[in-house]
CSV table of C-alpha atoms and ligand atoms in Angstrom, one decimal:
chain,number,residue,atom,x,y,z
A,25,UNK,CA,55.0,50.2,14.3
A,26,UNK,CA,54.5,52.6,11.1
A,27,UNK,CA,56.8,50.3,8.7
A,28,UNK,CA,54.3,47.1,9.8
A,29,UNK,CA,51.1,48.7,9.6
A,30,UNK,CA,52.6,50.1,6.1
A,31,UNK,CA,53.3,46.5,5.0
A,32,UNK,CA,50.1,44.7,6.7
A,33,UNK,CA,48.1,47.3,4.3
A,34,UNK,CA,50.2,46.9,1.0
A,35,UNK,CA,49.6,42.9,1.5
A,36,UNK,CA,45.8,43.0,2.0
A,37,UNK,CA,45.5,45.7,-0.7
A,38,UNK,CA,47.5,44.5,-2.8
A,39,UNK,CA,45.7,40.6,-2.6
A,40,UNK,CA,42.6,42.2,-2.6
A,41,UNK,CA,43.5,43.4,-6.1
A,42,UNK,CA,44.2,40.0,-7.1
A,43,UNK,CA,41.1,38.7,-5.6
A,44,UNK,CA,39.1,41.4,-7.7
A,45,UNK,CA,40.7,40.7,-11.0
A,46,UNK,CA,39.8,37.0,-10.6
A,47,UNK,CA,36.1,37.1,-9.1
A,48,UNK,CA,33.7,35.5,-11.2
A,49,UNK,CA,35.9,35.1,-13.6
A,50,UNK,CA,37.5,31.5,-14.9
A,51,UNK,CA,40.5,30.1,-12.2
A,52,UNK,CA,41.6,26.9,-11.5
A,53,UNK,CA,39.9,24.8,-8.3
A,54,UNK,CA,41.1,22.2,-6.3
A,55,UNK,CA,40.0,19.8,-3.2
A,56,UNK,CA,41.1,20.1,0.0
A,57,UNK,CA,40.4,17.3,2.7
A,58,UNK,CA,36.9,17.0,2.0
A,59,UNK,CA,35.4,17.4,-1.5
A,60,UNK,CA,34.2,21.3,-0.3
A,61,UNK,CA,36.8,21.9,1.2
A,62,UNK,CA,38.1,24.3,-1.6
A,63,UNK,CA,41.8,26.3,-2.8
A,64,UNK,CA,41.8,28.2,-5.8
A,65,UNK,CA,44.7,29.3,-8.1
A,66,UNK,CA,43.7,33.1,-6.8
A,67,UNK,CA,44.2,31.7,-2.7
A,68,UNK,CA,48.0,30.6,-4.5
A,69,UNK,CA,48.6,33.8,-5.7
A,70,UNK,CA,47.1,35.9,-3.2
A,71,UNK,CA,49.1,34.1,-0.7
A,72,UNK,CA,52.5,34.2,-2.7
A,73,UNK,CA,52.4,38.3,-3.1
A,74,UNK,CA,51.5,38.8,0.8
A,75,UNK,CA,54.6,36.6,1.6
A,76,UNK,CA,56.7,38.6,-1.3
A,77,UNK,CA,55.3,42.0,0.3
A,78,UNK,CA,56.2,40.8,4.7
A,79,UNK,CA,59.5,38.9,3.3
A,80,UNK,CA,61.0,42.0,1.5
A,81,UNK,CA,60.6,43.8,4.8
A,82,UNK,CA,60.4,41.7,7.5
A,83,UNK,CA,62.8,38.5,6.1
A,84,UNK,CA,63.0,37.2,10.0
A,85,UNK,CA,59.8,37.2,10.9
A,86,UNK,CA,57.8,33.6,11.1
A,87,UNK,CA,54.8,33.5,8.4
A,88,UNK,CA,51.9,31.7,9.3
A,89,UNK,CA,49.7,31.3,6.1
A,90,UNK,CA,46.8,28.7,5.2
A,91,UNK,CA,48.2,27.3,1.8
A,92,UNK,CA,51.4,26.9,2.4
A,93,UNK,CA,51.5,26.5,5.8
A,94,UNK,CA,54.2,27.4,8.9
A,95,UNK,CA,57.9,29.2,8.1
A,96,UNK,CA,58.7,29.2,11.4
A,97,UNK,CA,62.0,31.4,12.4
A,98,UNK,CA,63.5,32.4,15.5
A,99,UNK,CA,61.3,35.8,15.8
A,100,UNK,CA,58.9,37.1,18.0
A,101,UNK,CA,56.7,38.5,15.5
A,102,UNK,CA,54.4,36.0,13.8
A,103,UNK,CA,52.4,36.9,10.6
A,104,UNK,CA,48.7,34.6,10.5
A,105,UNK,CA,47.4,35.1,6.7
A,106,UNK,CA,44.1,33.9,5.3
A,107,UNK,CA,45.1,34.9,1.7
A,108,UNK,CA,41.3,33.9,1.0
A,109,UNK,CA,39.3,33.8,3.8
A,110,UNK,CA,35.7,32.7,2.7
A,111,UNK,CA,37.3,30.3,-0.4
A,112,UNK,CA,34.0,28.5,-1.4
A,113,UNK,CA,31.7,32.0,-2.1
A,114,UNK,CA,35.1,33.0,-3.7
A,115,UNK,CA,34.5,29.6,-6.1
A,116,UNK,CA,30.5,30.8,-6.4
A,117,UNK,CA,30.9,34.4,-7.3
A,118,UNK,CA,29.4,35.3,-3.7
A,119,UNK,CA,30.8,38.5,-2.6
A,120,UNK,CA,31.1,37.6,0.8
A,121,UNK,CA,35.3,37.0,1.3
A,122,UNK,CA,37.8,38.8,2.2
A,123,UNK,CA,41.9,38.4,2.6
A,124,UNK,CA,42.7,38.6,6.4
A,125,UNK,CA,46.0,39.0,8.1
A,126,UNK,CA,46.9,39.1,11.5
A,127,UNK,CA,50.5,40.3,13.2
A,128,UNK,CA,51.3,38.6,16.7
A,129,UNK,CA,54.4,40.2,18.9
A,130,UNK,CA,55.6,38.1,21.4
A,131,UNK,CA,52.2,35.8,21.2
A,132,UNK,CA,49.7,39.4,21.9
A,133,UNK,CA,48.2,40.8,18.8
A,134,UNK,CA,49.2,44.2,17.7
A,135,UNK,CA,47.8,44.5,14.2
A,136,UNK,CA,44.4,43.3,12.3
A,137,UNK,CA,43.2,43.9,8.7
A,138,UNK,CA,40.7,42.2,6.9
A,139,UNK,CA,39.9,43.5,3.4
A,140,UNK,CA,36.9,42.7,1.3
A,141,UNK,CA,37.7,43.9,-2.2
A,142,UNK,CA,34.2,43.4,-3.5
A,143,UNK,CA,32.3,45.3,-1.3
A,144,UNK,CA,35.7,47.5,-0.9
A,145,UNK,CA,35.6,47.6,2.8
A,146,UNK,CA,38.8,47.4,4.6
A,147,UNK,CA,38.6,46.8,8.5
A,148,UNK,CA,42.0,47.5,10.8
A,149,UNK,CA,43.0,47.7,14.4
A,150,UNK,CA,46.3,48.3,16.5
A,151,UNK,CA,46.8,47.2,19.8
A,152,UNK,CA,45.1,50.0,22.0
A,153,UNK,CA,44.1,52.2,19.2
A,154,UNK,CA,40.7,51.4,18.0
A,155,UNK,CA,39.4,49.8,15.3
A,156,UNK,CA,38.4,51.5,11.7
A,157,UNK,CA,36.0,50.4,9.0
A,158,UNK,CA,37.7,52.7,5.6
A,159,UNK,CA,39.6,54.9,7.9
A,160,UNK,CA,36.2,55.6,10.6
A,161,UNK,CA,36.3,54.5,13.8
A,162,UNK,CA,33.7,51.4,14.3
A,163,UNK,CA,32.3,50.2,17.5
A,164,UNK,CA,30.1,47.0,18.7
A,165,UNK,CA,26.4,47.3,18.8
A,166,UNK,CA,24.6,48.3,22.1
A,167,UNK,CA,21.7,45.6,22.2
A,168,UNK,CA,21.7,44.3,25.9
A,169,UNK,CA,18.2,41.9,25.1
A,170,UNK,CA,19.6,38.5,23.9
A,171,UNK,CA,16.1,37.8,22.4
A,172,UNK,CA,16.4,40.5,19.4
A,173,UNK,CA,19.9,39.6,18.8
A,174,UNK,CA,20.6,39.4,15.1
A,175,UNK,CA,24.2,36.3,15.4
A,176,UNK,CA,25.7,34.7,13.3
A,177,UNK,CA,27.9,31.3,12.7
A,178,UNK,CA,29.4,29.0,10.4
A,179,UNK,CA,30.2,25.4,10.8
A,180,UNK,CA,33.4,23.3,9.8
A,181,UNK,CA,34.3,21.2,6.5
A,182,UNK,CA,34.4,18.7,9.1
A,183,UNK,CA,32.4,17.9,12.1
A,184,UNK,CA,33.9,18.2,14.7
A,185,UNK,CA,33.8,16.2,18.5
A,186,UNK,CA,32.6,19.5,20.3
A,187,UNK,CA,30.6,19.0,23.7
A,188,UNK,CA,27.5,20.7,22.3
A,189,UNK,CA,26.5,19.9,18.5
A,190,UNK,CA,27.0,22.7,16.5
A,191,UNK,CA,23.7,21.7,14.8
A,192,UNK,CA,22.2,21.3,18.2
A,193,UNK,CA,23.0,25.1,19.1
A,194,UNK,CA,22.4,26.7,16.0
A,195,UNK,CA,18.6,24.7,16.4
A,196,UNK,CA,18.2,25.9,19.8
A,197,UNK,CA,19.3,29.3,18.8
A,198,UNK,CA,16.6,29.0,15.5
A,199,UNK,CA,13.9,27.4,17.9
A,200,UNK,CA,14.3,31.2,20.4
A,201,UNK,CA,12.8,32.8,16.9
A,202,UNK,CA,16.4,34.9,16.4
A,203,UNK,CA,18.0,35.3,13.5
A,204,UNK,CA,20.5,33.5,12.9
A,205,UNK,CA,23.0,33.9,9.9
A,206,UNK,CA,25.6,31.9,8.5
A,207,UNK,CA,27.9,34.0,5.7
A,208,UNK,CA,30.6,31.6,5.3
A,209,UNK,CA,33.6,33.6,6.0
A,210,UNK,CA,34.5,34.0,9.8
A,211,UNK,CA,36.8,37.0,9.3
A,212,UNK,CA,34.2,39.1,8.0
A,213,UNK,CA,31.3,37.2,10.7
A,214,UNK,CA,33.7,38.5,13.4
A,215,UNK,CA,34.5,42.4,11.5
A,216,UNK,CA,30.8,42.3,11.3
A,217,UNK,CA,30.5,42.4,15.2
A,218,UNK,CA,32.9,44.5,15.5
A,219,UNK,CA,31.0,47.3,13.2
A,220,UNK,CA,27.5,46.3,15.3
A,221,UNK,CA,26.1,45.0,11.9
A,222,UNK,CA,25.5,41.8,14.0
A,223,UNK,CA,25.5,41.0,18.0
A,224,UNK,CA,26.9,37.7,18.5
A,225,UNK,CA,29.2,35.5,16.4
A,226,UNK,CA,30.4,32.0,17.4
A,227,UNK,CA,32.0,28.9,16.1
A,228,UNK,CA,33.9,26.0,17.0
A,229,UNK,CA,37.1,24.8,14.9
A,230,UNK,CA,38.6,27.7,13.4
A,231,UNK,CA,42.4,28.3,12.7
A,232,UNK,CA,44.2,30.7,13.9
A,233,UNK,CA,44.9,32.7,10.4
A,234,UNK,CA,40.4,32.7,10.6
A,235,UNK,CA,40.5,34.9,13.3
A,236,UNK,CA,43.7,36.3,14.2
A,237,UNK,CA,42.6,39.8,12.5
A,238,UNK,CA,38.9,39.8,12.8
A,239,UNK,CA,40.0,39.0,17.0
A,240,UNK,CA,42.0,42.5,17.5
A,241,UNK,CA,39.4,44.6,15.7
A,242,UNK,CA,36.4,42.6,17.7
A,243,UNK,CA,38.8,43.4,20.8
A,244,UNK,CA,39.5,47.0,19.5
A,245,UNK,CA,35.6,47.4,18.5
A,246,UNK,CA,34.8,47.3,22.5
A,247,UNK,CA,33.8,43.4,22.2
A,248,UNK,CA,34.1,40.8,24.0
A,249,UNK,CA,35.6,37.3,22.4
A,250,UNK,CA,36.3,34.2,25.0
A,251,UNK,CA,36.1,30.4,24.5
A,252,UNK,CA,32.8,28.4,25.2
A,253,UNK,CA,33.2,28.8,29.1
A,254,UNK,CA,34.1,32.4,29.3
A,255,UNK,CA,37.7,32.2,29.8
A,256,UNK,CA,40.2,34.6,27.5
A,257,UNK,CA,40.9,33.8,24.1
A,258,UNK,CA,43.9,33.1,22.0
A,259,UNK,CA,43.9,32.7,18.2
A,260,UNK,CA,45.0,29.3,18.9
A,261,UNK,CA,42.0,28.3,20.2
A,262,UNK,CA,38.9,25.7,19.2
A,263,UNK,CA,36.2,27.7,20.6
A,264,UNK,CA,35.3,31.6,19.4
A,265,UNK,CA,32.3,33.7,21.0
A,266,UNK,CA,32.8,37.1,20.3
A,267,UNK,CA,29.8,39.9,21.0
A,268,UNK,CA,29.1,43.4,21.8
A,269,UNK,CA,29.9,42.4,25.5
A,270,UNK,CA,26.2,43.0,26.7
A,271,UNK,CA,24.6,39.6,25.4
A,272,UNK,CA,28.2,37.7,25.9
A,273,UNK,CA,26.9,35.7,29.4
A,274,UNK,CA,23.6,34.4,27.4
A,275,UNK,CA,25.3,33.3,24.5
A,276,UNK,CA,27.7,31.1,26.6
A,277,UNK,CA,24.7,29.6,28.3
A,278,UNK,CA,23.9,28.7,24.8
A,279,UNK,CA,26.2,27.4,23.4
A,280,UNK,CA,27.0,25.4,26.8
A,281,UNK,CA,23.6,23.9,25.6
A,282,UNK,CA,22.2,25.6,29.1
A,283,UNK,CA,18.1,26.8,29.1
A,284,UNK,CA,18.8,30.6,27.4
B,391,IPD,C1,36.5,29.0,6.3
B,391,IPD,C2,35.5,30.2,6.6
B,391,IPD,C3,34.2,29.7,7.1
B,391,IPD,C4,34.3,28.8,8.3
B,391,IPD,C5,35.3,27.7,8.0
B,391,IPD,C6,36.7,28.2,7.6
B,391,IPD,P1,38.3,29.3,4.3
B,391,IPD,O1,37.7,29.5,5.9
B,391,IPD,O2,36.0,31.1,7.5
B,391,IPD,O3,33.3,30.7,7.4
B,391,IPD,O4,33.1,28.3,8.6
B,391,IPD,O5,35.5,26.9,9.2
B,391,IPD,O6,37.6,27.2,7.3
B,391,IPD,O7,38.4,27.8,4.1
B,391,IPD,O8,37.3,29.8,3.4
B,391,IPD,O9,39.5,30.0,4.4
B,392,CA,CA1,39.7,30.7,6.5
B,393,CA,CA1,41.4,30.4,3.3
């Protein structure tokens, strides 16, 4: 486990360093499906020296990564990168991104990092071990009254044919008087659970390499992270709700678009 967790850091690290060197500066944007549906030359490049870093260790092992998509090999360890993972404040200077990298054995999560070289924070977990914020042990907050939650969300590039609206949640949510925020990079939405800076994240349509980290250090955190009706997560999955575990049965009323 040592010679992974080794490499996991080097490749966030050492993409983080690239992010740095690159924010606000001038790099090269392109369009996705969608016109804001944004990859940089830095989300290239960030992505090419995490591969580099796994691949010179780890050449069997599948890779998983946004840009360039699956490398699939007969393995049991899977590697879920997000070389950028909040791409459109990346393009707009906003601090608020992060590189996230997640490490599957046999389909259960062992390891987690998400590194945000701006506001040099670097989040980790290991299966069964905790999760750490710089090296300190971080836990989920401890409000148990839904109505002074502080959640947050984000919504998709494209809207997607979910039972409840995302609009229509995030209203309902609004219309209860919470606050409600929307950061724009769901790695560092679900790290921020994890470290009790909010209470409640959800959102529907992620990909896996969003949330494969930021789930084992929620999980690790003492959280709680299921689908829209309760049942266990995988990073596979359409549907994220992850909280401090003490508001997690009102936020599936709402967003099952049930009376909070
Ligand atoms: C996006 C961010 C955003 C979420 C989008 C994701 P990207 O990832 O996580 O918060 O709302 O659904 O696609 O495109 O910046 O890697
Ligand atoms: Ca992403
Ligand atoms: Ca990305």
């Amino acid at each position: 486990m040592e010679d992974l967790k080794e490499v996991l850091l080097s490749a966030v690290t050492e993409a983080g360093k690239i992010m740095l060197h690159y924010f606000n500066g001038v790099f090269q944007i392109d369009h996705k499906e969608g016109i804001n549906n944004l990859v940089t030359e830095v989300d290239k490049h960030a992505e090419s020296k995490i591969i580099d870093i796994i691949r010179a260790r780890f050449p069997s092992h599948t890779i998983i990564s946004e840009e360039v998509g699956e490398m699939i090999k007969p393995s049991d360890y899977q590697w879920l990168i997000d070389p950028i993972d909040g791409t459109v404040n990346f393009a707009h200077g906003i601090p608020i991104c992060c590189v996230s990298i997640g490490l599957l054995y046999n389909n259960d999560l062992i390891l987690g990092a998400v590194y945000n070289p701006m506001m040099n924070e670097l989040f980790f977990a290991e299966k069964g071990k905790g999760a750490t914020l710089n090296g300190n042990p971080i836990s989920v907050s401890r409000k148990a009254d839904f109505k002074t939650a502080c959640l947050v969300t984000g919504f998709p590039y494209k809207w997607p044919d979910s039972r409840e609206h995302p609009i229509k949640v995030f209203e309902r949510i609004v219309l209860e008087g919470l606050p409600v925020r929307r950061l724009g990079s769901a790695a560092i939405d679900l790290c921020w659970v994890a470290c009790g800076r909010f209470d409640g994240f959800w959102e529907y349509n992620l990909s896996a390499w969003d949330v494969a980290a930021g789930y084992l250090i929620v999980q690790e955190a003492g959280g709680t992270i299921t689908d829209f009706d309760g049942a266990p997560y995988n990073v596979f999955e359409k549907e994220t709700l992850a909280t401090n575990g003490l508001i997690h049965e009102q936020m599936l009323k709402v967003v099952q678009g049930k009376k909070i």
